[in-house]
Amino acid sequence: MLHVGIVKDPECCTDELLASGASPVNVTRPGTHWHCDDYYYDDDAGSDGGQGVCYDSLKGPRGTDQMWVPDGATCASPRMLYIHGGSWMYGSPFTTGYPQLASRLAAATGAVVLLPDYPLVPVGNYTSILRHAIEALRWLADHGPHEGCSSHGSAPLFVGGDSSGGGSALSLVLQLQADPDLLPGVRIAGAFFFSPWTNLMCNTPEYYHHAFARISDAGLRFEDYSEFEQFTGDILFQSVSLESSSDFNGNAIEYIGGNASLQVDPIASPYFAPPQHFAGNRTPALFFAVGDSESIMGDTVRVANAAGRAGADVTVEIHSGMWHVFPMYSEGCGSGSELWAGAHVINATGAFVRRVAAGRLEPVGDRRPRLHYLYSPNLDRFEETGELLPYTVPGREMYHQAMKSLSRAPMWAVVLSFLASGTGVFLAGCACGGLCVHGGQATLRRGRRVATYRAENGHLYTRLGDQGALQRKRTFLEDFVQDVPSSSRF
């Protein structure tokens, strides 16, 4: 069940707990230093400030990577380069939920996980980010979890990423397919992608069909959220479809440095890679996970189909009702229960890495990817659609329990219960109505009697006290409460 927090604030609730069984190590590689500065304007120079301006909240010196080492790792353990997402403009190995995700991946896969702190746009761009990823993979191939692990050829290499980082990870795979001499002797065994952004044209049909929307004709805005609203689409991207596509497109143009031709380049924009780019014995096994509500779901499906047509070992999991990069929300977004789909994908990634590391490749025989469309097994606990909605309503659980109890009761008991309830309500209404009518008439009679008495006996309300002081007049309310002598007219 989705939690209202993620609908109202998509950045509210990525996982907070680090997985046990893995430990972090900060890594400083040569030539990776860069700077993330605030934007400023130099009045004296009359120009924009420095070249290190970036949008991310983590300011200052950057370029330190983080490596997560699973307990018991050896020089022969798998090694994984993970490229974080964030539209190429945000994020780091140390923020926005990536330490939590990396620790989970290390524990689930048994692999050493390296997260490079690549230069974000506009400090970096497609070319420099891809180069940074290639150098990080080169370093990882020569460095394991301990000293003395250099050039240990028995350690299988993996790459992975989410969102924009998933797009860059796939670009890395395709670049090394096209030019293996960039990393002589280095071969990627497997690659995995969570909700990868692969289409820099940003024009797949899902931008329209999966646009975030409220199921209502009332004409209210999302800010008018109430407990009765229902939602559909990708809850992480809440702009209308045309605006969302336009925003993605502007982001993509900045990533490729304004070179619009790269929007359809098969390496920069893998959505446009034909099957032959995935052909050959150097093609790694591929694993994709995406939500069926995502506005970029097509970015996964088309690429996976192309890889399948080339005969690659490719598996796709599409999860019902899930949003963008949902494995980062496996703790359940504050709901108090695990997000099954998120935890499942992390475990499935672990199984994928272990299978490929053991050399058990499974090329698809019918030139199609292995496609799994998955529902949470918790669905059989729900008895109505409303229980799947992304909000909670006070008292709703009590209502559901009452309805379930009624549904299990014999029909004669249900009928008698409703008849008894209806009779009780009728009798209570009659009694209440009678009291109201009788009481209203009595009140009206007393009010008229008090008013007449006060008008006819006004001299009784102004008199001297024992010491000659003028006493105050009694109020109408005091006379009404205490009552006055009755008159024959009432």
CSV table of C-alpha atoms in Angstrom, one decimal:
chain,number,residue,atom,x,y,z
A,1,MET,CA,0.0,0.0,0.0
A,2,LEU,CA,1.5,3.4,-1.0
A,3,HIS,CA,1.9,6.0,1.7
A,4,VAL,CA,0.5,9.5,1.3
A,5,GLY,CA,3.9,11.0,2.1
A,6,ILE,CA,5.5,10.0,-1.2
A,7,VAL,CA,2.5,11.4,-3.1
A,8,LYS,CA,2.7,14.8,-1.3
A,9,ASP,CA,6.6,14.8,-1.2
A,10,PRO,CA,8.3,12.4,-3.6
A,11,GLU,CA,11.7,13.0,-1.9
A,12,CYS,CA,10.4,12.3,1.6
A,13,CYS,CA,11.0,8.7,2.2
A,14,THR,CA,13.9,6.8,0.5
A,15,ASP,CA,15.4,4.1,2.7
A,16,GLU,CA,17.1,5.3,5.8
A,17,LEU,CA,18.6,2.1,7.3
A,18,LEU,CA,22.0,0.7,6.2
A,19,ALA,CA,22.0,-3.1,5.5
A,20,SER,CA,24.0,-5.2,7.9
A,21,GLY,CA,26.7,-7.3,6.4
A,22,ALA,CA,28.6,-4.6,4.5
A,23,SER,CA,30.9,-1.8,5.4
A,24,PRO,CA,31.8,1.5,3.6
A,25,VAL,CA,35.3,2.6,2.5
A,26,ASN,CA,36.0,6.0,1.0
A,27,VAL,CA,38.2,5.9,-2.1
A,28,THR,CA,40.2,8.7,-3.7
A,29,ARG,CA,41.3,7.9,-7.2
A,30,PRO,CA,43.8,10.0,-9.1
A,31,GLY,CA,42.4,12.7,-11.4
A,32,THR,CA,38.8,12.6,-10.1
A,33,HIS,CA,38.7,15.9,-8.2
A,34,TRP,CA,36.1,18.4,-9.1
A,35,HIS,CA,34.2,21.2,-7.3
A,36,CYS,CA,30.5,21.9,-6.8
A,37,ASP,CA,30.0,25.6,-6.2
A,38,ASP,CA,27.0,27.8,-5.5
A,39,TYR,CA,25.9,30.1,-8.4
A,40,TYR,CA,27.0,33.6,-7.8
A,41,TYR,CA,27.3,36.9,-9.8
A,42,ASP,CA,30.5,38.9,-9.7
A,43,ASP,CA,29.5,42.6,-9.7
A,44,ASP,CA,33.0,43.8,-10.3
A,45,ALA,CA,33.7,41.5,-13.2
A,46,GLY,CA,30.2,41.9,-14.5
A,47,SER,CA,29.9,38.2,-15.2
A,48,ASP,CA,28.8,34.9,-13.7
A,49,GLY,CA,31.1,33.3,-11.2
A,50,GLY,CA,33.3,30.2,-11.5
A,51,GLN,CA,33.1,27.2,-13.7
A,52,GLY,CA,32.3,24.8,-10.9
A,53,VAL,CA,28.7,25.8,-10.5
A,54,CYS,CA,26.4,22.8,-9.9
A,55,TYR,CA,22.8,22.3,-8.7
A,56,ASP,CA,23.4,19.7,-6.1
A,57,SER,CA,23.1,20.4,-2.4
A,58,LEU,CA,26.4,18.8,-1.5
A,59,LYS,CA,28.8,21.8,-2.1
A,60,GLY,CA,32.5,22.1,-2.0
A,61,PRO,CA,35.3,19.7,-3.1
A,62,ARG,CA,34.0,16.6,-4.8
A,63,GLY,CA,35.3,13.4,-6.5
A,64,THR,CA,35.7,11.0,-3.5
A,65,ASP,CA,34.1,7.6,-4.3
A,66,GLN,CA,32.5,5.2,-1.8
A,67,MET,CA,33.1,1.5,-1.8
A,68,TRP,CA,30.8,-0.9,0.0
A,69,VAL,CA,32.6,-4.2,1.0
A,70,PRO,CA,30.4,-7.2,2.0
A,71,ASP,CA,31.5,-9.3,5.0
A,72,GLY,CA,33.9,-12.0,4.0
A,73,ALA,CA,34.7,-10.5,0.6
A,74,THR,CA,37.9,-11.8,-1.1
A,75,CYS,CA,39.9,-10.8,-4.1
A,76,ALA,CA,37.8,-13.2,-6.2
A,77,SER,CA,34.5,-11.6,-5.1
A,78,PRO,CA,32.4,-9.9,-7.8
A,79,ARG,CA,33.0,-6.2,-8.3
A,80,MET,CA,30.3,-3.8,-9.2
A,81,LEU,CA,30.4,-0.2,-10.5
A,82,TYR,CA,27.1,1.5,-9.6
A,83,ILE,CA,26.3,4.9,-11.2
A,84,HIS,CA,23.8,6.9,-9.2
A,85,GLY,CA,20.9,8.7,-10.7
A,86,GLY,CA,19.6,12.2,-10.2
A,87,SER,CA,19.1,13.6,-13.7
A,88,TRP,CA,22.9,13.8,-14.0
A,89,MET,CA,22.5,17.0,-12.0
A,90,TYR,CA,22.0,15.8,-8.4
A,91,GLY,CA,23.2,13.1,-6.0
A,92,SER,CA,26.3,11.6,-4.7
A,93,PRO,CA,27.6,8.3,-3.2
A,94,PHE,CA,27.0,9.8,0.2
A,95,THR,CA,23.5,11.4,-0.1
A,96,THR,CA,19.9,10.9,-1.3
A,97,GLY,CA,19.6,7.3,-0.2
A,98,TYR,CA,22.6,5.8,-2.1
A,99,PRO,CA,24.6,4.6,0.9
A,100,GLN,CA,21.5,2.6,1.9
A,101,LEU,CA,21.0,1.2,-1.6
A,102,ALA,CA,24.7,0.3,-2.0
A,103,SER,CA,24.8,-1.4,1.3
A,104,ARG,CA,21.8,-3.5,0.4
A,105,LEU,CA,23.3,-4.4,-3.0
A,106,ALA,CA,26.6,-5.4,-1.5
A,107,ALA,CA,24.8,-7.6,1.1
A,108,ALA,CA,22.5,-9.2,-1.4
A,109,THR,CA,25.0,-9.8,-4.2
A,110,GLY,CA,28.2,-10.5,-2.3
A,111,ALA,CA,29.9,-8.0,-4.6
A,112,VAL,CA,32.1,-5.1,-3.8
A,113,VAL,CA,30.1,-2.0,-4.8
A,114,LEU,CA,31.9,1.1,-6.0
A,115,LEU,CA,29.9,4.4,-6.3
A,116,PRO,CA,31.9,7.0,-8.3
A,117,ASP,CA,31.3,10.7,-7.5
A,118,TYR,CA,31.2,11.8,-11.1
A,119,PRO,CA,31.1,15.5,-12.1
A,120,LEU,CA,27.5,16.6,-12.3
A,121,VAL,CA,25.9,18.7,-15.1
A,122,PRO,CA,26.8,21.4,-15.9
A,123,VAL,CA,30.3,20.8,-14.5
A,124,GLY,CA,30.3,17.6,-16.5
A,125,ASN,CA,28.3,16.3,-19.5
A,126,TYR,CA,27.7,13.1,-21.4
A,127,THR,CA,31.3,12.8,-22.7
A,128,SER,CA,33.0,13.5,-19.3
A,129,ILE,CA,30.6,11.4,-17.3
A,130,LEU,CA,31.1,8.4,-19.7
A,131,ARG,CA,34.9,8.9,-19.5
A,132,HIS,CA,34.7,9.1,-15.7
A,133,ALA,CA,32.7,5.8,-15.6
A,134,ILE,CA,35.3,4.1,-17.9
A,135,GLU,CA,38.1,5.2,-15.6
A,136,ALA,CA,36.2,4.0,-12.5
A,137,LEU,CA,35.7,0.6,-14.1
A,138,ARG,CA,39.4,0.4,-15.0
A,139,TRP,CA,40.3,1.2,-11.4
A,140,LEU,CA,37.8,-1.3,-10.0
A,141,ALA,CA,39.2,-4.1,-12.3
A,142,ASP,CA,42.6,-3.5,-10.7
A,143,HIS,CA,41.5,-3.0,-7.1
A,144,GLY,CA,39.5,-5.3,-4.8
A,145,PRO,CA,38.4,-5.1,-1.2
A,146,HIS,CA,41.9,-5.6,0.1
A,147,GLU,CA,45.5,-4.7,-0.6
A,148,GLY,CA,47.1,-7.1,-3.0
A,149,CYS,CA,43.9,-7.7,-5.1
A,150,SER,CA,45.2,-5.8,-8.1
A,151,SER,CA,44.7,-7.3,-11.6
A,152,HIS,CA,42.8,-10.3,-10.1
A,153,GLY,CA,41.3,-11.6,-13.3
A,154,SER,CA,39.0,-14.1,-11.6
A,155,ALA,CA,36.8,-11.3,-10.1
A,156,PRO,CA,33.8,-10.9,-12.4
A,157,LEU,CA,32.8,-7.3,-13.2
A,158,PHE,CA,29.3,-5.8,-13.1
A,159,VAL,CA,27.9,-2.4,-13.8
A,160,GLY,CA,24.6,-1.0,-12.7
A,161,GLY,CA,22.7,2.2,-12.2
A,162,ASP,CA,19.3,3.8,-11.7
A,163,SER,CA,17.4,6.5,-13.7
A,164,SER,CA,19.9,8.7,-15.4
A,165,GLY,CA,22.7,6.6,-13.9
A,166,GLY,CA,21.1,3.6,-15.4
A,167,GLY,CA,21.2,5.3,-18.8
A,168,SER,CA,24.9,6.1,-18.3
A,169,ALA,CA,25.6,2.5,-17.2
A,170,LEU,CA,24.0,1.2,-20.4
A,171,SER,CA,26.0,3.8,-22.4
A,172,LEU,CA,29.1,2.3,-20.8
A,173,VAL,CA,28.1,-1.2,-21.8
A,174,LEU,CA,27.5,-0.2,-25.4
A,175,GLN,CA,30.6,1.9,-25.6
A,176,LEU,CA,32.8,-1.0,-24.6
A,177,GLN,CA,30.9,-3.2,-27.0
A,178,ALA,CA,31.7,-0.8,-29.8
A,179,ASP,CA,35.3,-0.2,-28.7
A,180,PRO,CA,36.7,-2.9,-26.4
A,181,ASP,CA,40.2,-1.5,-26.8
A,182,LEU,CA,39.2,1.3,-24.4
A,183,LEU,CA,39.7,-1.3,-21.6
A,184,PRO,CA,42.0,-4.0,-22.9
A,185,GLY,CA,41.5,-7.3,-21.0
A,186,VAL,CA,38.4,-6.0,-19.2
A,187,ARG,CA,35.1,-7.6,-19.8
A,188,ILE,CA,31.7,-6.8,-18.2
A,189,ALA,CA,30.0,-10.0,-17.1
A,190,GLY,CA,26.6,-8.5,-16.3
A,191,ALA,CA,24.7,-5.3,-16.0
A,192,PHE,CA,21.6,-4.3,-14.2
A,193,PHE,CA,19.3,-1.2,-14.4
A,194,PHE,CA,16.6,0.2,-12.2
A,195,SER,CA,14.2,2.4,-14.1
A,196,PRO,CA,16.9,3.5,-16.6
A,197,TRP,CA,16.5,6.7,-18.5
A,198,THR,CA,17.6,5.7,-22.0
A,199,ASN,CA,15.6,7.9,-24.4
A,200,LEU,CA,17.1,11.4,-24.6
A,201,MET,CA,14.3,12.4,-27.0
A,202,CYS,CA,11.9,11.9,-24.1
A,203,ASN,CA,9.0,11.1,-26.4
A,204,THR,CA,7.8,7.6,-25.5
A,205,PRO,CA,4.0,7.1,-25.2
A,206,GLU,CA,4.2,6.5,-21.5
A,207,TYR,CA,4.9,10.2,-20.9
A,208,TYR,CA,1.2,10.6,-21.8
A,209,HIS,CA,-0.3,7.3,-20.8
A,210,HIS,CA,1.5,7.1,-17.4
A,211,ALA,CA,1.3,10.8,-16.5
A,212,PHE,CA,0.5,11.4,-12.8
A,213,ALA,CA,-3.2,12.2,-12.5
A,214,ARG,CA,-6.0,12.4,-10.0
A,215,ILE,CA,-9.0,10.2,-10.7
A,216,SER,CA,-11.6,12.9,-10.3
A,217,ASP,CA,-13.9,15.2,-12.2
A,218,ALA,CA,-14.2,17.8,-9.5
A,219,GLY,CA,-11.7,20.2,-11.0
A,220,LEU,CA,-9.6,20.4,-7.8
A,221,ARG,CA,-5.8,20.7,-7.8
A,222,PHE,CA,-3.5,18.3,-6.1
A,223,GLU,CA,-3.0,20.8,-3.4
A,224,ASP,CA,-6.7,20.3,-2.5
A,225,TYR,CA,-5.8,16.7,-1.4
A,226,SER,CA,-8.5,15.0,0.6
A,227,GLU,CA,-8.9,11.5,2.0
A,228,PHE,CA,-11.3,10.7,-0.9
A,229,GLU,CA,-8.9,11.3,-3.7
A,230,GLN,CA,-7.4,8.6,-5.9
A,231,PHE,CA,-4.3,8.8,-8.1
A,232,THR,CA,-2.7,7.0,-11.0
A,233,GLY,CA,0.5,7.3,-12.9
A,234,ASP,CA,4.1,7.9,-11.8
A,235,ILE,CA,3.9,9.6,-8.5
A,236,LEU,CA,7.5,10.9,-8.6
A,237,PHE,CA,6.8,13.1,-11.7
A,238,GLN,CA,3.6,15.1,-11.1
A,239,SER,CA,3.8,17.6,-14.0
A,240,VAL,CA,1.3,17.3,-16.8
A,241,SER,CA,2.5,15.1,-19.6
A,242,LEU,CA,3.6,17.7,-22.1
A,243,GLU,CA,5.4,19.7,-19.4
A,244,SER,CA,7.0,16.6,-18.0
A,245,SER,CA,8.3,15.6,-21.4
A,246,SER,CA,9.6,19.1,-22.1
A,247,ASP,CA,11.4,19.2,-18.7
A,248,PHE,CA,13.0,15.8,-19.4
A,249,ASN,CA,14.1,17.0,-22.9
A,250,GLY,CA,15.7,20.2,-21.5
A,251,ASN,CA,17.6,18.1,-18.9
A,252,ALA,CA,18.8,15.8,-21.7
A,253,ILE,CA,19.9,18.6,-23.9
A,254,GLU,CA,22.0,20.0,-21.0
A,255,TYR,CA,23.5,16.5,-20.4
A,256,ILE,CA,24.7,16.2,-24.0
A,257,GLY,CA,26.1,19.7,-24.0
A,258,GLY,CA,23.6,21.1,-26.4
A,259,ASN,CA,24.5,18.6,-29.2
A,260,ALA,CA,21.0,17.6,-30.2
A,261,SER,CA,22.3,15.0,-32.6
A,262,LEU,CA,23.3,12.8,-29.6
A,263,GLN,CA,19.6,12.5,-28.7
A,264,VAL,CA,19.3,9.7,-31.2
A,265,ASP,CA,22.9,8.4,-30.9
A,266,PRO,CA,22.7,4.7,-30.0
A,267,ILE,CA,25.3,5.0,-27.3
A,268,ALA,CA,24.4,8.3,-25.7
A,269,SER,CA,20.7,7.4,-26.1
A,270,PRO,CA,20.5,3.6,-25.9
A,271,TYR,CA,16.8,3.6,-26.7
A,272,PHE,CA,17.8,4.0,-30.3
A,273,ALA,CA,20.4,1.1,-30.3
A,274,PRO,CA,19.5,-1.5,-32.8
A,275,PRO,CA,19.9,-5.3,-32.0
A,276,GLN,CA,23.3,-5.5,-33.6
A,277,HIS,CA,24.7,-3.3,-30.8
A,278,PHE,CA,23.9,-6.1,-28.4
A,279,ALA,CA,25.3,-8.9,-30.5
A,280,GLY,CA,28.5,-10.8,-30.0
A,281,ASN,CA,30.0,-12.9,-27.2
A,282,ARG,CA,31.1,-9.8,-25.3
A,283,THR,CA,27.5,-8.8,-24.6
A,284,PRO,CA,27.0,-9.0,-20.8
A,285,ALA,CA,23.9,-10.5,-19.2
A,286,LEU,CA,21.3,-7.8,-18.6
A,287,PHE,CA,18.7,-7.4,-15.9
A,288,PHE,CA,16.1,-4.6,-15.9
A,289,ALA,CA,13.5,-3.6,-13.2
A,290,VAL,CA,10.9,-1.0,-13.8
A,291,GLY,CA,7.4,0.0,-12.5
A,292,ASP,CA,4.4,-0.3,-14.7
A,293,SER,CA,3.3,3.2,-13.7
A,294,GLU,CA,6.5,4.9,-14.8
A,295,SER,CA,6.6,7.7,-17.4
A,296,ILE,CA,9.8,6.1,-18.7
A,297,MET,CA,8.7,2.5,-18.7
A,298,GLY,CA,9.2,2.4,-22.5
A,299,ASP,CA,12.9,3.3,-22.0
A,300,THR,CA,13.3,-0.1,-20.5
A,301,VAL,CA,11.1,-2.3,-22.7
A,302,ARG,CA,12.4,-1.1,-26.0
A,303,VAL,CA,16.0,-1.6,-25.1
A,304,ALA,CA,15.3,-5.0,-23.6
A,305,ASN,CA,13.5,-6.1,-26.8
A,306,ALA,CA,16.5,-5.0,-28.9
A,307,ALA,CA,18.9,-6.9,-26.7
A,308,GLY,CA,16.6,-10.0,-26.8
A,309,ARG,CA,16.5,-9.9,-30.6
A,310,ALA,CA,20.3,-10.0,-30.5
A,311,GLY,CA,20.1,-13.2,-28.5
A,312,ALA,CA,21.5,-11.7,-25.2
A,313,ASP,CA,20.8,-13.1,-21.8
A,314,VAL,CA,18.2,-10.4,-20.8
A,315,THR,CA,15.6,-10.4,-18.1
A,316,VAL,CA,13.0,-7.7,-17.4
A,317,GLU,CA,10.8,-7.4,-14.3
A,318,ILE,CA,7.8,-5.0,-14.6
A,319,HIS,CA,6.2,-4.4,-11.2
A,320,SER,CA,2.5,-3.4,-11.0
A,321,GLY,CA,1.8,-0.1,-9.5
A,322,MET,CA,5.4,0.9,-8.9
A,323,TRP,CA,6.9,4.3,-9.4
A,324,HIS,CA,10.4,5.5,-10.5
A,325,VAL,CA,13.4,3.7,-8.9
A,326,PHE,CA,11.1,2.0,-6.3
A,327,PRO,CA,13.9,-0.3,-5.0
A,328,MET,CA,15.2,2.8,-3.1
A,329,TYR,CA,12.0,2.7,-1.1
A,330,SER,CA,12.1,-0.9,0.1
A,331,GLU,CA,11.5,0.0,3.8
A,332,GLY,CA,8.0,1.0,2.9
A,333,CYS,CA,7.9,4.8,2.9
A,334,GLY,CA,7.0,5.1,6.5
A,335,SER,CA,4.1,2.6,6.2
A,336,GLY,CA,5.5,0.3,8.8
A,337,SER,CA,5.8,-2.6,6.4
A,338,GLU,CA,8.3,-3.5,3.8
A,339,LEU,CA,7.7,-2.5,0.2
A,340,TRP,CA,7.6,-6.0,-1.3
A,341,ALA,CA,8.5,-4.9,-4.9
A,342,GLY,CA,11.5,-2.9,-3.8
A,343,ALA,CA,12.9,-5.7,-1.6
A,344,HIS,CA,12.2,-8.3,-4.3
A,345,VAL,CA,14.2,-6.4,-6.9
A,346,ILE,CA,17.2,-6.1,-4.6
A,347,ASN,CA,17.0,-9.8,-3.9
A,348,ALA,CA,16.5,-10.6,-7.6
A,349,THR,CA,19.5,-8.5,-8.4
A,350,GLY,CA,21.5,-10.5,-5.9
A,351,ALA,CA,20.3,-13.8,-7.6
A,352,PHE,CA,21.2,-12.3,-11.0
A,353,VAL,CA,24.7,-11.3,-9.9
A,354,ARG,CA,25.4,-14.7,-8.2
A,355,ARG,CA,24.1,-16.6,-11.3
A,356,VAL,CA,26.2,-14.7,-13.8
A,357,ALA,CA,29.3,-14.7,-11.5
A,358,ALA,CA,29.0,-18.5,-11.4
A,359,GLY,CA,29.0,-18.6,-15.2
A,360,ARG,CA,25.4,-19.7,-15.6
A,361,LEU,CA,24.4,-17.6,-18.7
A,362,GLU,CA,20.9,-18.1,-20.1
A,363,PRO,CA,20.6,-16.5,-23.6
A,364,VAL,CA,17.0,-16.3,-24.7
A,365,GLY,CA,16.1,-18.8,-27.3
A,366,ASP,CA,13.2,-17.1,-29.0
A,367,ARG,CA,14.9,-13.7,-29.4
A,368,ARG,CA,12.7,-12.2,-26.8
A,369,PRO,CA,13.7,-11.0,-23.3
A,370,ARG,CA,12.5,-13.0,-20.3
A,371,LEU,CA,9.6,-10.8,-19.2
A,372,HIS,CA,8.1,-11.1,-15.7
A,373,TYR,CA,5.1,-9.0,-14.8
A,374,LEU,CA,4.8,-9.1,-11.1
A,375,TYR,CA,2.2,-8.3,-8.5
A,376,SER,CA,2.8,-8.1,-4.8
A,377,PRO,CA,1.8,-11.4,-3.1
A,378,ASN,CA,0.1,-9.1,-0.5
A,379,LEU,CA,-2.7,-8.4,-3.0
A,380,ASP,CA,-4.7,-11.4,-1.8
A,381,ARG,CA,-5.2,-9.6,1.6
A,382,PHE,CA,-7.2,-6.8,0.0
A,383,GLU,CA,-10.9,-7.1,-0.6
A,384,GLU,CA,-11.6,-3.9,-2.4
A,385,THR,CA,-9.8,-1.5,-4.7
A,386,GLY,CA,-9.8,1.3,-2.2
A,387,GLU,CA,-7.4,-0.6,0.0
A,388,LEU,CA,-4.7,-0.2,-2.7
A,389,LEU,CA,-5.0,3.6,-2.9
A,390,PRO,CA,-2.0,5.8,-1.9
A,391,TYR,CA,-3.4,7.2,1.2
A,392,THR,CA,-4.7,6.3,4.6
A,393,VAL,CA,-8.0,7.5,6.1
A,394,PRO,CA,-8.6,7.7,9.9
A,395,GLY,CA,-11.2,5.1,10.9
A,396,ARG,CA,-11.0,3.3,7.6
A,397,GLU,CA,-9.5,0.2,9.1
A,398,MET,CA,-12.4,0.0,11.6
A,399,TYR,CA,-14.9,0.4,8.8
A,400,HIS,CA,-13.2,-2.4,6.7
A,401,GLN,CA,-13.2,-4.7,9.7
A,402,ALA,CA,-16.9,-4.1,10.3
A,403,MET,CA,-17.7,-4.7,6.6
A,404,LYS,CA,-15.6,-7.9,6.6
A,405,SER,CA,-17.5,-9.1,9.7
A,406,LEU,CA,-20.8,-8.5,8.0
A,407,SER,CA,-19.7,-10.3,4.9
A,408,ARG,CA,-18.9,-13.4,6.9
A,409,ALA,CA,-22.2,-13.4,8.9
A,410,PRO,CA,-25.3,-15.4,7.8
A,411,MET,CA,-27.7,-13.6,5.6
A,412,TRP,CA,-30.6,-13.8,8.2
A,413,ALA,CA,-28.3,-12.2,10.8
A,414,VAL,CA,-27.4,-9.4,8.5
A,415,VAL,CA,-31.1,-8.7,7.6
A,416,LEU,CA,-32.1,-8.7,11.3
A,417,SER,CA,-29.2,-6.4,12.2
A,418,PHE,CA,-30.3,-3.9,9.5
A,419,LEU,CA,-34.0,-4.1,10.6
A,420,ALA,CA,-33.1,-3.7,14.2
A,421,SER,CA,-30.8,-0.8,13.4
A,422,GLY,CA,-33.4,0.8,11.2
A,423,THR,CA,-36.1,0.5,13.9
A,424,GLY,CA,-33.8,1.9,16.5
A,425,VAL,CA,-33.0,4.9,14.3
A,426,PHE,CA,-36.7,5.5,13.6
A,427,LEU,CA,-37.7,5.3,17.3
A,428,ALA,CA,-34.8,7.5,18.3
A,429,GLY,CA,-35.7,10.0,15.6
A,430,CYS,CA,-39.3,10.1,16.8
A,431,ALA,CA,-38.3,10.7,20.4
A,432,CYS,CA,-35.8,13.4,19.5
A,433,GLY,CA,-38.3,15.1,17.3
A,434,GLY,CA,-41.0,15.0,19.9
A,435,LEU,CA,-38.7,16.5,22.5
A,436,CYS,CA,-37.6,19.2,20.1
A,437,VAL,CA,-41.2,20.2,19.2
A,438,HIS,CA,-42.5,20.1,22.8
A,439,GLY,CA,-39.4,21.9,24.1
A,440,GLY,CA,-39.6,24.5,21.4
A,441,GLN,CA,-43.3,25.3,22.2
A,442,ALA,CA,-42.6,25.5,25.9
A,443,THR,CA,-39.6,27.8,25.4
A,444,LEU,CA,-41.7,30.1,23.2
A,445,ARG,CA,-44.5,30.3,25.8
A,446,ARG,CA,-42.0,31.1,28.6
A,447,GLY,CA,-40.3,33.8,26.5
A,448,ARG,CA,-43.5,35.6,25.7
A,449,ARG,CA,-44.6,35.4,29.4
A,450,VAL,CA,-41.4,37.0,30.6
A,451,ALA,CA,-41.5,39.7,28.0
A,452,THR,CA,-45.0,40.7,28.9
A,453,TYR,CA,-44.3,40.6,32.6
A,454,ARG,CA,-41.3,42.9,32.3
A,455,ALA,CA,-43.3,45.3,30.2
A,456,GLU,CA,-46.2,45.5,32.7
A,457,ASN,CA,-44.0,45.6,35.9
A,458,GLY,CA,-41.1,47.7,34.9
A,459,HIS,CA,-41.3,49.7,38.2
A,460,LEU,CA,-40.3,46.7,40.1
A,461,TYR,CA,-36.9,46.6,38.5
A,462,THR,CA,-35.6,50.0,39.8
A,463,ARG,CA,-35.5,50.3,43.6
A,464,LEU,CA,-33.2,51.6,46.3
A,465,GLY,CA,-31.1,49.3,48.4
A,466,ASP,CA,-30.7,49.3,52.1
A,467,GLN,CA,-28.2,52.2,51.9
A,468,GLY,CA,-30.0,54.1,49.3
A,469,ALA,CA,-27.9,52.8,46.4
A,470,LEU,CA,-29.6,52.1,43.1
A,471,GLN,CA,-29.7,48.3,42.4
A,472,ARG,CA,-29.2,47.0,38.9
A,473,LYS,CA,-32.0,45.7,36.8
A,474,ARG,CA,-32.4,42.0,36.4
A,475,THR,CA,-31.8,40.8,32.9
A,476,PHE,CA,-34.3,39.1,30.6
A,477,LEU,CA,-32.2,35.9,30.9
A,478,GLU,CA,-32.3,35.9,34.7
A,479,ASP,CA,-36.1,36.3,34.6
A,480,PHE,CA,-36.3,33.6,31.9
A,481,VAL,CA,-34.3,31.1,34.0
A,482,GLN,CA,-36.0,32.0,37.3
A,483,ASP,CA,-39.4,32.4,35.7
A,484,VAL,CA,-42.0,35.0,36.5
A,485,PRO,CA,-45.6,34.8,37.8
A,486,SER,CA,-47.9,33.4,35.2
A,487,SER,CA,-50.5,35.4,33.4
A,488,SER,CA,-53.9,34.3,32.3
A,489,ARG,CA,-52.9,35.0,28.8
A,490,PHE,CA,-50.3,32.3,28.7
